Coordinates of C-alpha atoms in Angstrom, one line a residue:
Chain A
X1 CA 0.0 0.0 0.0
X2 CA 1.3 3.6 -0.6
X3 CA 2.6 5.6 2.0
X4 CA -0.2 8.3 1.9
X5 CA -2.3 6.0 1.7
X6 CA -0.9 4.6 5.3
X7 CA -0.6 8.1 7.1
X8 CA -4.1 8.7 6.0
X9 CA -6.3 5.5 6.5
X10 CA -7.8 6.2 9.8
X11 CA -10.8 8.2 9.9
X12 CA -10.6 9.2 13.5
X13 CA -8.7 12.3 14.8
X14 CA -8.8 12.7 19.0
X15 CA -11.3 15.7 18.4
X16 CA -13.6 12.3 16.4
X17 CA -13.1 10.2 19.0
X18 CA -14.1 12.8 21.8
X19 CA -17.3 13.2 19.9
X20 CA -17.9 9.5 19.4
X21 CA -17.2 8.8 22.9
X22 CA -20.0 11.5 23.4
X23 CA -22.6 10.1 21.5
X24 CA -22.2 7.0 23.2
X25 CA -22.7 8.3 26.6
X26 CA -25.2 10.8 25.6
X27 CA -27.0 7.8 24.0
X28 CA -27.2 5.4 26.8
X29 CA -28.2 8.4 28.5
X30 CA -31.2 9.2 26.2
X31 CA -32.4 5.6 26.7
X32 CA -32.1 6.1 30.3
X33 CA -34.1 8.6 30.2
X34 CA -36.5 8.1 27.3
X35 CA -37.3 4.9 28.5
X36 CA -37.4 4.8 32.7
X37 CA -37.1 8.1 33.6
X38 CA -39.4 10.3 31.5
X39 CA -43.4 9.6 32.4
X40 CA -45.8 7.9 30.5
X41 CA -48.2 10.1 28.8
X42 CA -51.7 10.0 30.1
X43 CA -53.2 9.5 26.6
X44 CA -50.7 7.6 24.6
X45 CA -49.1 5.6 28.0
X46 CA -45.7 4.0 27.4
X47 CA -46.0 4.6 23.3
X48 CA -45.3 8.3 23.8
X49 CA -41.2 6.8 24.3
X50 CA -41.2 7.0 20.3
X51 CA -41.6 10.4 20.5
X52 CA -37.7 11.0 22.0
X53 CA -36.5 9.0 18.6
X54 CA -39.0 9.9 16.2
X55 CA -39.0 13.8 15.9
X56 CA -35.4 14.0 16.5
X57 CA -34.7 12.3 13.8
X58 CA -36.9 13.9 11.5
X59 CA -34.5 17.1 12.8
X60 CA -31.4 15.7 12.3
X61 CA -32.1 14.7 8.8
X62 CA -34.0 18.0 7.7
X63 CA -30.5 19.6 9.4
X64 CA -28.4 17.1 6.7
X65 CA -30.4 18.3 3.7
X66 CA -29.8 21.9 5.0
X67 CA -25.9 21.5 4.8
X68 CA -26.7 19.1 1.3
X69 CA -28.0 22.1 0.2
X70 CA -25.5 24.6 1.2
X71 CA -22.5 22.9 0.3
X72 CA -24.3 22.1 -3.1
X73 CA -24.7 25.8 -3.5
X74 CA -21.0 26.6 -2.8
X75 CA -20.1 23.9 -5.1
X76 CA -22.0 25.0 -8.2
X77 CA -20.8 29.2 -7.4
X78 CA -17.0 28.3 -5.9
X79 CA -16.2 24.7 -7.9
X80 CA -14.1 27.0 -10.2
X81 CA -12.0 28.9 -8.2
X82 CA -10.9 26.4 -5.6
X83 CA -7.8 24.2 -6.5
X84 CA -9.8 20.7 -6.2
X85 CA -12.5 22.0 -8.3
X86 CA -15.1 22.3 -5.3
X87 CA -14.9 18.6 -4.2
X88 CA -14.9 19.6 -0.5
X89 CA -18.2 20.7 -0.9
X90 CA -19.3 18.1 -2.8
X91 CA -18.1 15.7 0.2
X92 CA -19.7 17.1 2.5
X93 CA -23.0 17.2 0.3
X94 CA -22.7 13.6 -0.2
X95 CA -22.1 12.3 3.8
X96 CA -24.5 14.6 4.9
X97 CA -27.3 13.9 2.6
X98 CA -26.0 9.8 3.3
X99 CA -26.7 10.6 7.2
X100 CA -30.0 12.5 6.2
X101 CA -31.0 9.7 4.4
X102 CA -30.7 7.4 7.4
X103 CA -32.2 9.1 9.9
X104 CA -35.4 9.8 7.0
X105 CA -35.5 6.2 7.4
X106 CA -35.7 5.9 11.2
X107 CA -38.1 8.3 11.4
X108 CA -40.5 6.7 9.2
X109 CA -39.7 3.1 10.8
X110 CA -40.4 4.7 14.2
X111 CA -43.6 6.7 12.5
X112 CA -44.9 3.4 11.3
X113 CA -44.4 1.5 14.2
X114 CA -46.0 4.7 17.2
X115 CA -48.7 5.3 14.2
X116 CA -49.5 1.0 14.9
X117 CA -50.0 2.0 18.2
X118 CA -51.6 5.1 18.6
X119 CA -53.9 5.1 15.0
X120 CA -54.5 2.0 14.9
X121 CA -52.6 1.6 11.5
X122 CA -48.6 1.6 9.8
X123 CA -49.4 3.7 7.4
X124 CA -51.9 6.3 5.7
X125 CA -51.3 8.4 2.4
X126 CA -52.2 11.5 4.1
X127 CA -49.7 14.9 3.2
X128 CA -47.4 14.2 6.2
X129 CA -46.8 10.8 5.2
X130 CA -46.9 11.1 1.8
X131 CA -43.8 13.9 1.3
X132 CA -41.8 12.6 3.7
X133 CA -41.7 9.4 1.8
X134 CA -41.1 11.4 -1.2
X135 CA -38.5 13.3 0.6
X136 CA -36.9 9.9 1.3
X137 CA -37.2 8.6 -2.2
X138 CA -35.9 11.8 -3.8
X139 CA -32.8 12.0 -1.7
X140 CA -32.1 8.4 -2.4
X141 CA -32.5 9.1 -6.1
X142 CA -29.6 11.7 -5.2
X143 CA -27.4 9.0 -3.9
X144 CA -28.3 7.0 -7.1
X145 CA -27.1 9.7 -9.3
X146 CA -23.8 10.2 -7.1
X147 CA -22.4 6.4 -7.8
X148 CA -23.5 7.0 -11.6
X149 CA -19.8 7.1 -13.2
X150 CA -19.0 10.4 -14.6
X151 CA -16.0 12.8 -14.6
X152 CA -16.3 13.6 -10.6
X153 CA -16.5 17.6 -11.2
X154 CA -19.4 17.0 -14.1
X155 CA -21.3 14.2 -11.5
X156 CA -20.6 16.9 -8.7
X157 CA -22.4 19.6 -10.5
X158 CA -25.3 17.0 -11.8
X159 CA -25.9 15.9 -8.5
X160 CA -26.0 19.5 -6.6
X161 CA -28.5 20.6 -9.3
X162 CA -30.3 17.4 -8.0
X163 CA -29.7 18.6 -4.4
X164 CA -30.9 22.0 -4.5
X165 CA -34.1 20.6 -6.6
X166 CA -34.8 17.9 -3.7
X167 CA -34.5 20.2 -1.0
X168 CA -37.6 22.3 -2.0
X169 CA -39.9 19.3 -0.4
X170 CA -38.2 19.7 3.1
X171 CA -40.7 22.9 3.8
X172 CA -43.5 21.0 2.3
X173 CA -42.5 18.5 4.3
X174 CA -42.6 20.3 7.8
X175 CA -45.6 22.4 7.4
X176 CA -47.7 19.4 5.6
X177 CA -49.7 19.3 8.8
X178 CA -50.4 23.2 8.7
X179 CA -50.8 23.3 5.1
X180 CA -53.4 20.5 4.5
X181 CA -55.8 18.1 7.0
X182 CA -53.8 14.9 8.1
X183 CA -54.0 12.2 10.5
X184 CA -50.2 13.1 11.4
X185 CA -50.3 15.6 14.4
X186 CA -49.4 18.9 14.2
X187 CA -45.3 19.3 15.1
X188 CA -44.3 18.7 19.0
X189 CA -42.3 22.0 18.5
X190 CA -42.3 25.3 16.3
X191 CA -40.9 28.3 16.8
X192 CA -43.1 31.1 18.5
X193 CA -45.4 28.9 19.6
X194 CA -45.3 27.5 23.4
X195 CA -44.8 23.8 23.4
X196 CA -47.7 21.5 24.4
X197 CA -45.2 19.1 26.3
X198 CA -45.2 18.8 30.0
X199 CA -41.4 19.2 31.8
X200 CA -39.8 16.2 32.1
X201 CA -41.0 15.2 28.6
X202 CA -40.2 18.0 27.1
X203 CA -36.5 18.2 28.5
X204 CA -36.1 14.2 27.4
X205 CA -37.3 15.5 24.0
X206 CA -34.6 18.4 23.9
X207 CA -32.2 16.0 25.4
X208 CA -32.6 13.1 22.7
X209 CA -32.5 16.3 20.2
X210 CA -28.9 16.8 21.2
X211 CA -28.0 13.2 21.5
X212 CA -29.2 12.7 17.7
X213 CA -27.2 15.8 16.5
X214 CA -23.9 14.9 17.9
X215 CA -24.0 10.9 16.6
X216 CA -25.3 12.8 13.3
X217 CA -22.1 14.9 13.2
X218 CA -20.3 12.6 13.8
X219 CA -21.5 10.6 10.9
X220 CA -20.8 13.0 9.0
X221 CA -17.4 13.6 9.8
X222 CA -16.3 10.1 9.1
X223 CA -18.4 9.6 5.5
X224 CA -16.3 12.4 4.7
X225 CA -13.1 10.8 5.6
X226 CA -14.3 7.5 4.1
X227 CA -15.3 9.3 0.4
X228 CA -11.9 11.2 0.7
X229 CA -10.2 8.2 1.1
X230 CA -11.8 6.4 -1.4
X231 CA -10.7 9.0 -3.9
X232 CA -7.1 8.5 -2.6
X233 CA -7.4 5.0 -3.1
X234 CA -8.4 5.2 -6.9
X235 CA -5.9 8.2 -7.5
X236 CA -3.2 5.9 -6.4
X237 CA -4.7 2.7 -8.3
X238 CA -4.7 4.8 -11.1
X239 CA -1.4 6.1 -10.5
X240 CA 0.0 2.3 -10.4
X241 CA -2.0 1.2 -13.2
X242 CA -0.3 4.0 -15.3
X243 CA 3.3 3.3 -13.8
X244 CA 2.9 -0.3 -14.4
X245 CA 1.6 -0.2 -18.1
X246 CA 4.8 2.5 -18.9
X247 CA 7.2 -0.3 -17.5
X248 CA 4.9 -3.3 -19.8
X249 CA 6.0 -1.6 -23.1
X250 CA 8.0 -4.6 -24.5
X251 CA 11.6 -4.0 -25.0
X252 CA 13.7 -3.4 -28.1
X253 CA 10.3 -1.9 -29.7
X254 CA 10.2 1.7 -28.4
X255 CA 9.4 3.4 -31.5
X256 CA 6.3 1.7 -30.8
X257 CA 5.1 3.4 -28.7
X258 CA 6.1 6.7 -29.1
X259 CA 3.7 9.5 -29.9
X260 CA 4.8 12.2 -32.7
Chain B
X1 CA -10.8 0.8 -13.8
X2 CA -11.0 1.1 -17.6
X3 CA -7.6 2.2 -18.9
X4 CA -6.7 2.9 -22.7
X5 CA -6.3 -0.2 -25.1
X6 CA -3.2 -2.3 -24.6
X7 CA -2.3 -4.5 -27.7
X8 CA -5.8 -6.1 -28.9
X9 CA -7.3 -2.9 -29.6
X10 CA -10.6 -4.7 -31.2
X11 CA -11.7 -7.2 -28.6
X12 CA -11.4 -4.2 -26.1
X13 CA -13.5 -1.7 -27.9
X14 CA -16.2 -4.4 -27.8
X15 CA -15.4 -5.3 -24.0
X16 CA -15.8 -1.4 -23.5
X17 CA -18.8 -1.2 -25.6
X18 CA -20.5 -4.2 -24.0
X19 CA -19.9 -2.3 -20.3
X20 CA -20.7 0.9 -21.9
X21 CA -24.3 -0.5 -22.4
X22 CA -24.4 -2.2 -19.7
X23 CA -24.2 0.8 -17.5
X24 CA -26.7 2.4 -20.0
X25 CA -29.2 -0.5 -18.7
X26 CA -28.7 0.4 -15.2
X27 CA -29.0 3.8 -15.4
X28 CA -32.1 3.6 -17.4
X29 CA -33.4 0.7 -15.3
X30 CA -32.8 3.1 -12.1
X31 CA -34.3 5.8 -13.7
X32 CA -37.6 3.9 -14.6
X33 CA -37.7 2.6 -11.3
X34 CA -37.1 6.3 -9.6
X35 CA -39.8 7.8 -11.7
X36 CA -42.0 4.9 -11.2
X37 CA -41.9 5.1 -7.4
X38 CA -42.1 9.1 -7.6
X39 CA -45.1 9.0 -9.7
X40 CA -47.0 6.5 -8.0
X41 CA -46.2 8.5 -4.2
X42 CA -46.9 11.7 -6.4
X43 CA -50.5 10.1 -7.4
X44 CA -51.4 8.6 -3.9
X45 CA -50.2 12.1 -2.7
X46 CA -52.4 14.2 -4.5
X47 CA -55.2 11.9 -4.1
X48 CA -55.1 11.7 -0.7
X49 CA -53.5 14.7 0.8
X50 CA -55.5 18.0 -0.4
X51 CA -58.8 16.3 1.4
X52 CA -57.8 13.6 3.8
X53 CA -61.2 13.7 5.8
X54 CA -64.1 16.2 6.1
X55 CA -65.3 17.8 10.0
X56 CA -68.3 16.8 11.0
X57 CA -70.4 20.1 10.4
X58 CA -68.6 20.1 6.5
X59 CA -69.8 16.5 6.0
X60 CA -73.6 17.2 7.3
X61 CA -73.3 20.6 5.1
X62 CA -72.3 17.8 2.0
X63 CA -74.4 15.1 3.1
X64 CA -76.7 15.4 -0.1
X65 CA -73.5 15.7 -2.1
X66 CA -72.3 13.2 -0.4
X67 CA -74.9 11.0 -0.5
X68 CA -73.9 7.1 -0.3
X69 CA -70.1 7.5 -1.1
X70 CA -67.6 6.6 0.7
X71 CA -65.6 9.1 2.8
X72 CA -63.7 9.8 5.9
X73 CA -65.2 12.0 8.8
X74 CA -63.1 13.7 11.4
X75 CA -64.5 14.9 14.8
X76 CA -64.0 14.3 19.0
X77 CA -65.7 11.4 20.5
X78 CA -68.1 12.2 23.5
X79 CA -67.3 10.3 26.1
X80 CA -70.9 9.9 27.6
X81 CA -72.1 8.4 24.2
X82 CA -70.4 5.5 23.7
X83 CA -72.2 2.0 24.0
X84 CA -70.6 -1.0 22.3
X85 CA -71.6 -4.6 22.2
X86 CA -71.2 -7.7 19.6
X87 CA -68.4 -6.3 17.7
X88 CA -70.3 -3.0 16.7
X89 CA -69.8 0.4 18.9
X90 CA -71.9 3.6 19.1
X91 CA -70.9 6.7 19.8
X92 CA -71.1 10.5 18.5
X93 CA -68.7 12.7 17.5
X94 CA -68.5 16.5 17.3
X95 CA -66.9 19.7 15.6
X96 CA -67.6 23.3 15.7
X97 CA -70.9 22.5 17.5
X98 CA -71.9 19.7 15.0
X99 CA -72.7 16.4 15.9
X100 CA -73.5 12.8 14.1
X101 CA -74.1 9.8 15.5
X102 CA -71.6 7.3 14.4
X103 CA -71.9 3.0 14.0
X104 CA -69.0 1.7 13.9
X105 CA -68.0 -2.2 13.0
X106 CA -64.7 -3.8 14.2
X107 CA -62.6 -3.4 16.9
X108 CA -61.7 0.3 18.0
X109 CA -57.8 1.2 18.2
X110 CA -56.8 1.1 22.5
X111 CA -56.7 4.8 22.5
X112 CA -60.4 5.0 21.3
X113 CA -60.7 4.9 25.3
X114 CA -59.4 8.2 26.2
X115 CA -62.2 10.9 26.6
X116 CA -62.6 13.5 23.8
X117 CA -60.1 11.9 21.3
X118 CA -60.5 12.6 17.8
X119 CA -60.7 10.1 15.5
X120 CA -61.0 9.2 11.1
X121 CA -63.5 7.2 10.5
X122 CA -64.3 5.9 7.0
X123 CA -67.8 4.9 6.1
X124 CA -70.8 6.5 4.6
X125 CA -74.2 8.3 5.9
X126 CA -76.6 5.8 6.3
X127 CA -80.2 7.3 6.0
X128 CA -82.3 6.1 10.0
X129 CA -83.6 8.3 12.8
X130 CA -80.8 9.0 15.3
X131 CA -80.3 10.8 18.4
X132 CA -77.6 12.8 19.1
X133 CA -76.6 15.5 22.5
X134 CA -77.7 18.2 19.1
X135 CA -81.2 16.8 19.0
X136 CA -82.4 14.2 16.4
X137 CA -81.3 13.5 13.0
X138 CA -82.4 11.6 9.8
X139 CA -78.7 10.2 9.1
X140 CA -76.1 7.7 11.3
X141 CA -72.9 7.6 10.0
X142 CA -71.9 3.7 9.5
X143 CA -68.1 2.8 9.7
X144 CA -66.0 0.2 9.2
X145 CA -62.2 1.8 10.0
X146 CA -61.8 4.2 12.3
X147 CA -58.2 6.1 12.8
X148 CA -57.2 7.8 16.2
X149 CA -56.2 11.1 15.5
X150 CA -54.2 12.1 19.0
X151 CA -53.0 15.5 19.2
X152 CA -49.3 17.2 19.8
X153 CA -50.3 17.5 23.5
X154 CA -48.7 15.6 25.6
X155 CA -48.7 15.7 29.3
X156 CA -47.3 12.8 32.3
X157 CA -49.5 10.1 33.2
X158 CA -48.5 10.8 36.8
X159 CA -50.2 14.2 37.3
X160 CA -53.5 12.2 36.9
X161 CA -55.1 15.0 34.1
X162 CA -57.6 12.5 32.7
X163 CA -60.3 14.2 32.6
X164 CA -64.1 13.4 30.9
X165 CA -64.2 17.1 29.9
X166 CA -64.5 19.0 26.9
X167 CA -61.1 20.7 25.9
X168 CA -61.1 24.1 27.3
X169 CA -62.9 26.3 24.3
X170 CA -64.2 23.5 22.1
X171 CA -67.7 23.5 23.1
X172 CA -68.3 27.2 24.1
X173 CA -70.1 28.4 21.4
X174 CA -72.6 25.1 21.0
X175 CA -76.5 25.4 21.9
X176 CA -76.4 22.2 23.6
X177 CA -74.9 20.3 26.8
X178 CA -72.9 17.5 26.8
X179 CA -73.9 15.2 29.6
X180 CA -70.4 13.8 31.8
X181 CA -69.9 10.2 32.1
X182 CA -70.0 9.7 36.2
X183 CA -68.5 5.8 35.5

């Protein structure tokens, strides 16, 4: 293996591992208190527990799309002027829009399984329900278009064009419930208006909030390191490949292979 | 990794040609599946999403409109009213001071039980004399799915809030009285 590559194959810095270490604490912490400290509520009983998983996540990945979108943005305006054509940005598009992906997942695992509970049914096509499963699909058809193969600056700009087209649904998304009638309540928490949560269950709720964020970022941070690293890898392949196929040219028959 | 020709420049422009369609397969093969999925959450979107269920008062304003077609009805539950035996419950349900009696077949989700909940129901006006906390009516409303629509309040089981009710405001304006369950 090439020496860069063996300086440069760990994804983890101390400032990483801080953060994982973090999450993981933070985490058992959150189940802690999600799950024995925080009260049942006296409608919903235990199946209000969802609720510290659920909306979080939905926050976590409508923060992803956010920095999809921005580092899309800075991509398409700075790709030109930057000496690796913008492909910073385009990282950080990719592992964040990855981790945003995820946790649209988890939230509509954990919405199917509290909406079992609580409506009496997995799933309904009402607006709520509806985008976000669109947001979902959307942003996996971004992912789709990344591992396309192209030239990575034309793929980069294709797929922050894509970016900046999917993000429009993450506002439909969110105010779905304000917008339209749906069996999906209205949000646990919007800005300006006083939250309908009691104490302890609203302080779980910011809590799990923070929890969420930090594993997020820390996501993040190491899809980064693992795309970056993946483009060392096939620079140096590529490298090799062209080192090795220069030293194949048979001997004796150079003018063969000489370009005029 | 596809590199420039070696020595058999031919048989790898075919090899490359033969990948180069291959990958135009897959891309068109994700595509139709992408636009596929988007158009059929799109359709169920659109169908479902602009008018997911009607009030109560709307769907007695539409009930000639309405007529026998199927539909879902949204309103709160009053406590007091609801009776169930053999697999069939009756109860009535309210909004903005309209109420219809409801007859509902099949088991009701667990949270059905909590005072004042709203719930979906989907069904159609069934034409019989009916009595309601409004007064009497020609129509029941006969369902076979009902949907608990809880709310984004939530409050600790431990403060003991249950309470059979109204929610503060929601029957202020109403002509009639809403008896309280004593059981």
């Amino acid at each position: 293996m090439p020496e860069s590559m063996d300086d440069s194959k760990m994804t983890a810095t101390p400032l990483t591992r801080v953060l994982g270490i973090l999450g993981i604490v933070a985490g058992v912490l959150m189940a802690v208190l999600g799950l024995f400290i925080s009260p049942p509520d006296v409608v919903q009983g235990e199946a209000v527990r969802m609720l510290y998983l659920h909306v979080p996540s939905i926050w976590i990945a409508y923060g992803s799309f956010v920095l999809t979108s921005i580092s899309s943005l800075l991509f398409l305006v700075r790709s030109r002027r930057r000496e690796d054509g913008g492909r910073h940005y385009d990282r950080i598009a990719g592992s964040a829009a990855e981790v945003g992906v995820v946790f649209t997942g988890l939230t509509l695992i954990t919405g199917m399984l509290w909406g079992k509970v609580t409506w009496g049914t997995y799933w309904q096509w009402d607006a709520r329900l509806t985008t976000t499963v669109l947001l979902f699909v959307t942003y996996l058809g971004y992912l789709a278009l990344r591992r396309l193969p192209a030239d990575p600056i034309v793929r980069g700009r294709r797929a922050a064009v894509m970016a900046l087209i999917s993000f429009i649904n993450v506002p439909i998304v969110h105010y779905s419930v304000d917008w339209w009638r749906t069996l999906h309540q209205k949000a646990s928490l919007s800005v300006g208006r006083r939250p309908e949560i009691t104490g302890e269950m609203y302080w779980t709720l910011l809590y799990s909030a923070l929890t969420v964020t930090i594993v997020g970022a820390w996501l993040i941070v190491h899809r980064y390191r693992v795309i970056r690293l993946e483009e060392i890898r096939d620079e140096e392949n590529l490298k090799m490949l062209i080192s090795s196929r220069r030293h194949e040219r048979p001997t004796g028959s150079a003018a063969d292979g000489e370009v005029s | 990794m596809d590199l420039t020709p070696r020595h058999e420049v031919e048989e790898t422009e075919d090899v490359r040609q033969l990948i180069h369609r291959r990958r135009r397969w897959a891309i068109l093969a994700i595509s139709v599946v992408l636009i596929a999925a988007l158009a059929f959450v799109t359709a169920q979107g659109l169908r479902n999403a602009t008018l997911f269920f009607r009030n109560v008062d709307e769907a007695i304003d539409q009930r000639a409109d309405l007529g026998t077609s199927r539909f879902r009805i949204q309103g709160r539950v009053i406590p007091s009213s609801v009776q169930g035996e053999a697999g069939v419950t009756t109860f009535q349900i309210v909004h903005e001071c309209a109420v219809a009696a409801v007859r509902h077949t099949g088991d009701p989700p667990e949270l059905f039980e909590s005072p004042w909940i709203p719930v979906v129901l989907e069904g159609r006006w069934v034409e019989g004399e009916s009595k309601t906390v409004a007064g009497a009516d020609s129509h029941y409303f006969r369902s076979d799915r009902m949907l608990v629509k809880h709310t984004n309040e939530y409050a600790s089981a431990n403060e003991g809030r249950v309470s059979e009710k109204p929610p503060a405001g929601f029957l202020d304006d109403c002509s009639f009285e809403v008896p309280v369950d004593s059981s």
